[in-house]
CSV table of C-alpha atoms and ligand atoms in Angstrom, one decimal:
chain,number,residue,atom,x,y,z
A,253,MET,CA,115.0,74.7,69.7
A,254,ALA,CA,114.6,78.0,67.7
A,255,PRO,CA,113.0,81.0,70.0
A,256,ARG,CA,109.8,80.7,68.8
A,257,SER,CA,107.2,83.9,69.1
A,258,ARG,CA,103.4,84.3,69.8
A,259,LEU,CA,103.2,85.7,66.5
A,260,ARG,CA,104.4,82.8,64.9
A,261,PRO,CA,103.3,79.2,64.9
A,262,PRO,CA,105.8,76.5,65.5
A,263,VAL,CA,107.2,75.3,62.3
A,264,LEU,CA,108.6,71.6,62.2
A,265,GLU,CA,112.0,70.3,62.1
A,266,PRO,CA,114.2,68.2,60.3
A,267,PRO,CA,116.7,66.4,61.3
A,268,ALA,CA,119.8,68.6,62.4
A,269,ALA,CA,121.7,69.3,59.5
A,270,ALA,CA,125.8,68.9,59.4
A,271,GLY,CA,126.8,72.9,60.0
A,272,SER,CA,130.2,74.0,59.9
A,273,GLY,CA,132.0,76.8,62.2
A,274,GLN,CA,130.4,78.0,66.1
A,275,PRO,CA,127.2,77.7,65.9
A,276,CYS,CA,125.5,81.1,66.7
A,277,SER,CA,122.8,81.2,69.2
A,278,GLY,CA,120.8,78.6,67.2
A,279,SER,CA,120.5,74.9,67.9
A,280,MET,CA,121.3,72.2,64.8
A,281,ALA,CA,117.4,71.4,64.9
A,282,SER,CA,116.6,74.8,64.0
A,283,LYS,CA,118.3,75.0,60.5
A,284,THR,CA,115.5,74.4,57.9
A,285,PRO,CA,116.0,76.8,54.9
A,286,VAL,CA,116.9,79.9,55.4
A,287,GLY,CA,115.7,82.2,51.9
A,288,PHE,CA,118.2,85.0,50.8
A,289,ILE,CA,117.5,87.6,47.9
A,290,GLY,CA,120.1,90.0,46.7
A,291,LEU,CA,123.7,88.4,46.5
A,292,GLY,CA,126.1,91.1,45.6
A,293,ASN,CA,128.9,93.1,47.3
A,294,MET,CA,127.3,92.2,50.7
A,295,GLY,CA,124.8,89.2,50.9
A,296,ASN,CA,127.3,87.0,48.9
A,297,PRO,CA,130.0,87.2,52.2
A,298,MET,CA,126.4,87.3,54.5
A,299,ALA,CA,124.6,84.7,51.9
A,300,LYS,CA,128.6,82.2,52.9
A,301,ASN,CA,128.0,82.9,57.0
A,302,LEU,CA,124.6,81.0,56.9
A,303,MET,CA,126.5,78.5,55.0
A,304,LYS,CA,129.0,78.0,57.3
A,305,HIS,CA,126.9,77.6,59.9
A,306,GLY,CA,125.1,75.2,58.5
A,307,TYR,CA,121.7,76.8,57.5
A,308,PRO,CA,120.6,75.5,54.0
A,309,LEU,CA,119.6,78.9,51.8
A,310,VAL,CA,116.9,79.3,49.1
A,311,ILE,CA,119.0,81.9,46.9
A,312,TYR,CA,117.3,84.2,44.4
A,313,ASP,CA,118.8,87.4,42.8
A,314,VAL,CA,117.6,89.3,39.9
A,315,PHE,CA,122.1,89.0,38.3
A,316,PRO,CA,122.2,85.3,38.0
A,317,ASP,CA,125.8,85.8,37.5
A,318,ALA,CA,125.3,86.4,41.8
A,319,CYS,CA,123.7,83.1,42.3
A,320,LYS,CA,126.5,80.8,40.1
A,321,GLU,CA,128.7,80.3,43.2
A,322,PHE,CA,126.1,79.3,45.2
A,323,ARG,CA,124.8,76.3,43.1
A,324,GLU,CA,127.9,75.4,42.5
A,325,ALA,CA,128.0,74.8,46.1
A,326,GLY,CA,124.6,72.9,46.0
A,327,GLU,CA,122.0,75.6,47.4
A,328,GLN,CA,118.4,75.8,46.4
A,329,VAL,CA,118.5,78.5,42.9
A,330,VAL,CA,114.7,79.9,42.3
A,331,SER,CA,114.2,82.1,39.7
A,332,SER,CA,111.6,84.7,42.0
A,333,PRO,CA,111.5,86.2,45.8
A,334,ALA,CA,107.8,84.8,45.5
A,335,ASP,CA,109.7,81.1,45.0
A,336,VAL,CA,111.8,82.0,47.2
A,337,ALA,CA,109.2,82.4,49.8
A,338,GLU,CA,107.3,79.0,48.7
A,339,LYS,CA,110.4,77.3,49.9
A,340,ALA,CA,111.8,78.7,53.1
A,341,ASP,CA,110.0,80.6,56.1
A,342,ARG,CA,112.6,82.9,56.9
A,343,ILE,CA,114.2,84.9,54.9
A,344,ILE,CA,116.3,87.5,53.8
A,345,THR,CA,116.5,90.9,52.1
A,346,MET,CA,120.0,92.4,51.1
A,347,LEU,CA,119.3,95.1,48.4
A,348,PRO,CA,120.4,98.9,47.2
A,349,THR,CA,117.0,100.4,47.2
A,350,SER,CA,114.1,101.4,48.8
A,351,MET,CA,112.2,100.9,45.2
A,352,ASN,CA,113.8,97.3,44.7
A,353,ALA,CA,113.0,95.7,47.9
A,354,ILE,CA,109.6,97.0,46.6
A,355,GLU,CA,109.7,94.6,44.3
A,356,ALA,CA,110.9,92.1,46.0
A,357,TYR,CA,108.3,92.3,49.0
A,358,SER,CA,105.5,93.2,46.4
A,359,GLY,CA,105.6,92.9,43.3
A,360,ALA,CA,104.4,91.1,40.6
A,361,ASN,CA,106.5,87.9,41.9
A,362,GLY,CA,107.5,89.5,45.0
A,363,ILE,CA,107.3,87.9,48.3
A,364,LEU,CA,104.0,88.5,49.3
A,365,LYS,CA,102.6,86.0,46.5
A,366,GLU,CA,103.7,83.2,48.3
A,367,VAL,CA,104.7,83.5,51.7
A,368,LYS,CA,103.2,81.5,54.1
A,369,LYS,CA,101.8,82.4,58.0
A,370,GLY,CA,104.1,82.9,60.5
A,371,SER,CA,107.6,83.3,58.3
A,372,LEU,CA,110.0,85.5,59.4
A,373,LEU,CA,111.1,87.8,56.9
A,374,ILE,CA,114.4,90.1,58.2
A,375,ASP,CA,115.3,92.9,55.3
A,376,SER,CA,118.6,94.2,56.1
A,377,SER,CA,119.3,96.8,52.5
A,378,THR,CA,119.6,100.5,54.0
A,379,ILE,CA,116.0,102.0,52.8
A,380,ASP,CA,113.7,104.3,53.9
A,381,PRO,CA,112.4,104.0,57.3
A,382,SER,CA,109.4,104.9,55.8
A,383,VAL,CA,109.0,102.0,53.2
A,384,SER,CA,109.9,99.3,55.8
A,385,LYS,CA,107.0,101.0,57.8
A,386,GLU,CA,104.9,100.1,55.1
A,387,LEU,CA,106.3,96.9,54.2
A,388,ALA,CA,106.0,95.4,57.9
A,389,LYS,CA,102.0,96.6,57.4
A,390,GLU,CA,101.3,94.6,53.7
A,391,VAL,CA,103.6,91.2,55.8
A,392,GLU,CA,101.8,91.3,58.8
A,393,LYS,CA,98.6,91.3,56.8
A,394,MET,CA,99.8,88.0,55.3
A,395,GLY,CA,100.3,86.5,59.2
A,396,ALA,CA,103.4,86.7,58.3
A,397,VAL,CA,106.5,89.1,60.4
A,398,PHE,CA,108.9,91.9,59.0
A,399,MET,CA,111.9,93.0,60.7
A,400,ASP,CA,114.4,96.0,59.8
A,401,ALA,CA,118.4,95.1,60.2
A,402,PRO,CA,120.2,97.3,58.4
A,403,VAL,CA,124.2,96.8,58.9
A,404,SER,CA,127.0,98.8,59.6
A,405,GLY,CA,130.5,97.7,58.4
A,406,GLY,CA,131.0,97.2,55.3
A,407,VAL,CA,132.3,94.0,53.1
A,408,GLY,CA,135.3,93.5,55.4
A,409,ALA,CA,133.0,92.7,58.2
A,410,ALA,CA,130.3,91.3,55.9
A,411,ARG,CA,133.2,88.7,55.3
A,412,SER,CA,134.2,88.2,59.1
A,413,GLY,CA,131.1,88.0,60.5
A,414,ASN,CA,131.5,90.9,62.3
A,415,LEU,CA,129.2,93.9,61.1
A,416,THR,CA,126.6,95.6,63.6
A,417,PHE,CA,123.0,94.8,63.0
A,418,MET,CA,120.3,97.5,63.9
A,419,VAL,CA,117.0,95.7,64.2
A,420,GLY,CA,113.7,97.5,64.1
A,421,GLY,CA,110.4,95.5,64.7
A,422,VAL,CA,108.3,93.2,67.7
A,423,GLU,CA,110.7,92.7,70.2
A,424,GLU,CA,108.6,89.7,70.6
A,425,GLU,CA,111.0,88.2,67.8
A,426,PHE,CA,113.8,89.8,68.0
A,427,ALA,CA,115.3,86.6,69.8
A,428,ALA,CA,114.2,84.7,66.6
A,429,ALA,CA,115.8,87.1,63.9
A,430,LYS,CA,118.9,87.3,66.0
A,431,GLU,CA,119.1,84.0,65.6
A,432,LEU,CA,120.0,83.8,62.3
A,433,LEU,CA,122.0,87.3,62.5
A,434,SER,CA,124.5,86.6,64.7
A,435,CYS,CA,126.2,84.4,62.4
A,436,MET,CA,126.8,87.2,60.5
A,437,GLY,CA,127.2,89.6,62.7
A,438,SER,CA,129.2,90.0,65.9
A,439,ASN,CA,126.8,92.9,67.8
A,440,VAL,CA,122.6,92.6,67.3
A,441,VAL,CA,121.3,95.7,68.3
A,442,TYR,CA,117.6,95.8,69.3
A,443,CYS,CA,116.3,99.6,68.7
A,444,GLY,CA,112.6,99.8,69.0
A,445,ALA,CA,109.5,99.5,66.8
A,446,VAL,CA,109.9,98.2,62.8
A,447,GLY,CA,111.6,101.2,61.1
A,448,THR,CA,114.0,102.4,63.7
A,449,GLY,CA,116.9,100.4,62.9
A,450,GLN,CA,116.6,102.2,59.7
A,451,ALA,CA,117.0,105.4,61.4
A,452,ALA,CA,120.0,104.2,63.4
A,453,LYS,CA,122.0,103.8,60.2
A,454,ILE,CA,120.6,106.3,58.2
A,455,CYS,CA,122.4,108.5,61.4
A,456,ASN,CA,125.4,106.4,61.2
A,457,ASN,CA,125.7,107.0,57.9
A,458,MET,CA,125.4,110.3,58.0
A,459,LEU,CA,127.9,111.2,60.2
A,460,LEU,CA,130.0,108.9,58.4
A,461,ALA,CA,129.8,110.6,55.7
A,462,ILE,CA,130.2,113.8,57.2
A,463,SER,CA,134.0,112.7,59.3
A,464,MET,CA,135.4,111.4,55.9
A,465,ILE,CA,134.5,114.8,54.1
A,466,GLY,CA,135.9,116.6,57.3
A,467,THR,CA,139.3,113.7,57.2
A,468,ALA,CA,140.0,114.2,53.1
A,469,GLU,CA,139.5,118.3,53.9
A,470,ALA,CA,142.4,118.1,56.8
A,471,MET,CA,144.3,115.5,55.0
A,472,ASN,CA,144.1,117.7,51.4
A,473,LEU,CA,145.1,121.3,53.1
A,474,GLY,CA,148.6,118.9,55.5
A,475,ILE,CA,149.4,117.7,52.7
A,476,ARG,CA,149.3,121.7,50.8
A,477,LEU,CA,151.4,123.3,53.9
A,478,GLY,CA,153.8,120.4,53.4
A,479,LEU,CA,153.3,117.6,55.8
A,480,ASP,CA,153.9,114.0,55.0
A,481,PRO,CA,150.8,112.2,55.1
A,482,LYS,CA,151.8,109.3,57.0
A,483,LEU,CA,152.6,111.7,59.7
A,484,LEU,CA,149.9,114.1,59.8
A,485,ALA,CA,147.3,111.1,60.4
A,486,LYS,CA,149.7,109.6,62.8
A,487,ILE,CA,148.9,113.1,65.0
A,488,LEU,CA,145.4,113.2,64.0
A,489,ASN,CA,145.0,109.6,65.3
A,490,MET,CA,146.9,110.6,68.9
A,491,SER,CA,144.8,114.3,69.1
A,492,SER,CA,141.6,115.3,69.2
A,493,GLY,CA,140.4,114.9,65.3
A,494,ARG,CA,140.6,111.1,65.3
A,495,CYS,CA,138.1,109.3,63.7
A,496,TRP,CA,137.5,106.3,62.1
A,497,SER,CA,138.1,108.1,58.8
A,498,SER,CA,141.5,108.9,59.8
A,499,ASP,CA,142.1,105.7,62.0
A,500,THR,CA,140.4,102.9,60.1
A,501,TYR,CA,139.6,103.8,57.0
A,502,ASN,CA,142.4,106.6,55.9
A,503,PRO,CA,140.9,108.5,52.1
A,504,VAL,CA,144.3,108.7,51.8
A,505,PRO,CA,146.6,106.6,48.7
A,506,GLY,CA,149.6,105.3,50.8
A,507,VAL,CA,148.5,106.2,54.6
A,508,MET,CA,147.1,102.8,55.0
A,509,ASP,CA,147.6,98.7,53.9
A,510,GLY,CA,143.8,97.1,52.9
A,511,VAL,CA,141.8,100.2,52.8
A,512,PRO,CA,139.8,101.0,49.2
A,513,SER,CA,142.5,104.5,48.9
A,514,ALA,CA,144.9,101.8,48.5
A,515,ASN,CA,143.5,100.1,45.6
A,516,ASN,CA,142.7,102.9,43.7
A,517,TYR,CA,139.6,103.4,45.2
A,518,GLN,CA,137.6,100.1,44.2
A,519,GLY,CA,136.0,97.7,46.4
A,520,GLY,CA,134.5,98.8,50.0
A,521,PHE,CA,131.2,101.2,50.1
A,522,GLY,CA,130.3,103.2,46.9
A,523,THR,CA,129.8,106.7,46.1
A,524,THR,CA,126.4,105.6,44.9
A,525,LEU,CA,125.0,104.8,47.9
A,526,MET,CA,126.9,106.7,50.3
A,527,ALA,CA,124.6,109.6,47.8
A,528,LYS,CA,121.4,107.7,49.0
A,529,ASP,CA,121.8,107.2,52.4
A,530,LEU,CA,122.1,110.5,52.6
A,531,GLY,CA,119.2,111.5,50.3
A,532,LEU,CA,117.0,109.6,53.0
A,533,ALA,CA,118.5,111.3,56.1
A,534,GLN,CA,117.8,114.6,53.8
A,535,ASP,CA,114.3,113.2,53.0
A,536,SER,CA,113.9,111.9,56.7
A,537,ALA,CA,115.0,115.6,58.3
A,538,THR,CA,112.5,116.9,55.7
A,539,ASN,CA,109.6,115.0,57.8
A,540,THR,CA,111.0,115.3,61.4
A,541,LYS,CA,111.5,119.5,60.8
A,542,SER,CA,115.3,118.7,61.9
A,543,PRO,CA,118.0,120.8,60.9
A,544,ILE,CA,120.9,119.3,58.9
A,545,LEU,CA,123.4,121.6,57.5
A,546,LEU,CA,125.9,119.5,57.7
A,547,GLY,CA,124.4,116.3,56.1
A,548,SER,CA,123.0,118.5,52.9
A,549,GLN,CA,125.9,119.6,51.9
A,550,ALA,CA,127.7,116.2,52.5
A,551,HIS,CA,124.6,114.9,50.3
A,552,GLN,CA,125.4,117.9,47.5
A,553,ILE,CA,129.1,117.0,47.9
A,554,TYR,CA,128.0,113.2,47.6
A,555,ARG,CA,125.4,114.1,44.3
A,556,MET,CA,128.1,115.9,42.8
A,557,MET,CA,130.9,113.1,42.8
A,558,CYS,CA,128.5,110.5,41.3
A,559,ALA,CA,128.1,112.8,38.5
A,560,LYS,CA,131.5,113.4,37.7
A,561,GLY,CA,132.5,110.1,37.3
A,562,TYR,CA,132.5,109.0,41.2
A,563,SER,CA,130.1,106.6,40.9
A,564,LYS,CA,131.8,102.6,40.8
A,565,LYS,CA,134.6,104.4,43.8
A,566,ASP,CA,134.1,104.2,47.5
A,567,PHE,CA,133.2,107.0,49.0
A,568,SER,CA,136.9,108.0,50.6
A,569,SER,CA,137.8,109.2,46.5
A,570,VAL,CA,135.7,111.9,47.9
A,571,PHE,CA,139.9,113.1,49.1
A,572,GLN,CA,140.5,112.3,45.4
A,573,PHE,CA,138.1,114.7,44.3
A,574,LEU,CA,138.9,117.3,46.4
A,575,ARG,CA,142.5,117.3,45.9
A,576,GLU,CA,141.5,117.5,42.7
A,577,GLU,CA,139.8,121.6,42.9
A,578,GLU,CA,141.6,124.4,44.0
A,579,THR,CA,139.9,127.1,45.1
A,580,PHE,CA,141.2,130.9,44.8
B,698,LIG,P1,125.0,95.6,45.4
B,698,LIG,O1,124.1,97.1,44.4
B,698,LIG,O2,126.5,94.8,45.3
B,698,LIG,O3,123.8,94.3,45.7
B,698,LIG,C1,122.8,94.3,45.9
B,698,LIG,C2,122.0,93.1,44.9
B,698,LIG,O4,121.1,93.1,44.9
B,698,LIG,C3,123.0,92.8,43.3
B,698,LIG,O5,123.3,91.4,43.2
B,698,LIG,C4,121.6,93.0,42.9
B,698,LIG,O6,121.8,92.9,41.2
B,698,LIG,C5,120.1,92.4,43.7
B,698,LIG,N1,119.4,93.1,42.9
B,698,LIG,C6,118.4,94.2,43.2
B,698,LIG,N2,116.9,94.5,43.3
B,698,LIG,C7,116.7,93.6,43.4
B,698,LIG,C8,116.0,92.6,42.7
B,698,LIG,N3,114.0,93.5,42.8
B,698,LIG,N4,116.0,91.3,43.0
B,698,LIG,C9,115.9,90.9,43.2
B,698,LIG,N5,117.6,90.6,43.2
B,698,LIG,C10,118.1,92.3,43.2
B,698,LIG,O7,125.2,96.1,46.9
B,698,LIG,P2,125.4,95.4,48.3
B,698,LIG,O8,127.0,96.9,48.2
B,698,LIG,O9,125.6,94.2,48.4
B,698,LIG,O10,124.3,97.2,49.1
B,698,LIG,C11,123.0,96.4,50.2
B,698,LIG,C12,123.0,97.6,50.7
B,698,LIG,O11,123.2,97.3,52.0
B,698,LIG,C13,122.7,98.5,50.0
B,698,LIG,O12,121.3,99.0,50.7
B,698,LIG,C14,124.2,98.7,51.1
B,698,LIG,O13,123.1,100.6,51.3
B,698,LIG,C15,123.6,98.4,52.3
B,698,LIG,N6,125.0,98.5,53.2
B,698,LIG,C16,126.3,98.2,52.1
B,698,LIG,C17,127.4,98.4,52.6
B,698,LIG,C18,129.2,98.2,51.9
B,698,LIG,O14,129.8,98.5,51.8
B,698,LIG,N7,128.8,98.0,50.7
B,698,LIG,C19,127.5,98.7,53.9
B,698,LIG,C20,126.7,98.7,54.3
B,698,LIG,C21,125.7,98.7,54.4
């Protein structure tokens, strides 16, 4: 049986579906359809990992082409979030912004129009924690449960099922959420009340932006001082300046294979999305009267990059942005 909480009544379960891959924590008998809304860079591979674990899907995306592969694979594609809620009592949303999440939940054909009592709604988008809290209140009024579960790890980790999920919500529901999330991630961490998953995610991404800019500055300075970039990266990575941006996702073309800097900064985590996350950090810092001097600077840098033609490139293109600048 899937883990059940006191908030949600048990759902009658059909006979086990033929699944593939390793089971996550759920048994075969728990494989009722799962709704998935938002099949973009992240949602697409995440939904595929649920399929690999034998979960039938009910799919919706505003961009019909995003659903094509799933329709061809025999999954149910429907025409609104409300239709998803009518057919599935567990739904995952993976959308770009707070506004998109509000639309998918509370819009004219949103999830809340058809949500069944006892449904579990998990939002994995990175959005404003105060919006997660508002959505949770609306969902609770309908007798259902909302959890925020944003992710860290990027497209590669989404493909390999190695995302980290930061989960906020009622603790008794965590086991039920973990059953699904562990099909898509290797770390599923309970953070506390609803909104705390977003809080953890925003702090992580603010630090990531600062460390990426710092790595790009150090690499650019070293290159202009005559150092070979590969050698400089090697030295940083055996020294105290080492960080994820230097040793796993180096922003300088030619230093590492298989990262966006090796592919003209295509794919990966877009500069627009990083600017959005830094905006969320800025708002949260204002609301909590927290000083984020470097976080604010990082926000301005990523906003400038968006205005200067970098919006579709990976966020590590900050190296290219600095490279093109010369100062006195
Ligand atoms: P994306 O833009 O590639 O995909 C989002 C999808 O949602 C698109 O297919 C779009 O058509 C769809 N969509 C938008 N509004 C919709 C609505 N109202 N109803 C249904 N579908 C809608 O974005 P992504 O890169 O997959 O990112 C999704 C979320 O994950 C963002 O919040 C992002 O910050 C976060 N995230 C992304 C990465 C990454 O590396 N890309 C890493 C960690 C977290």
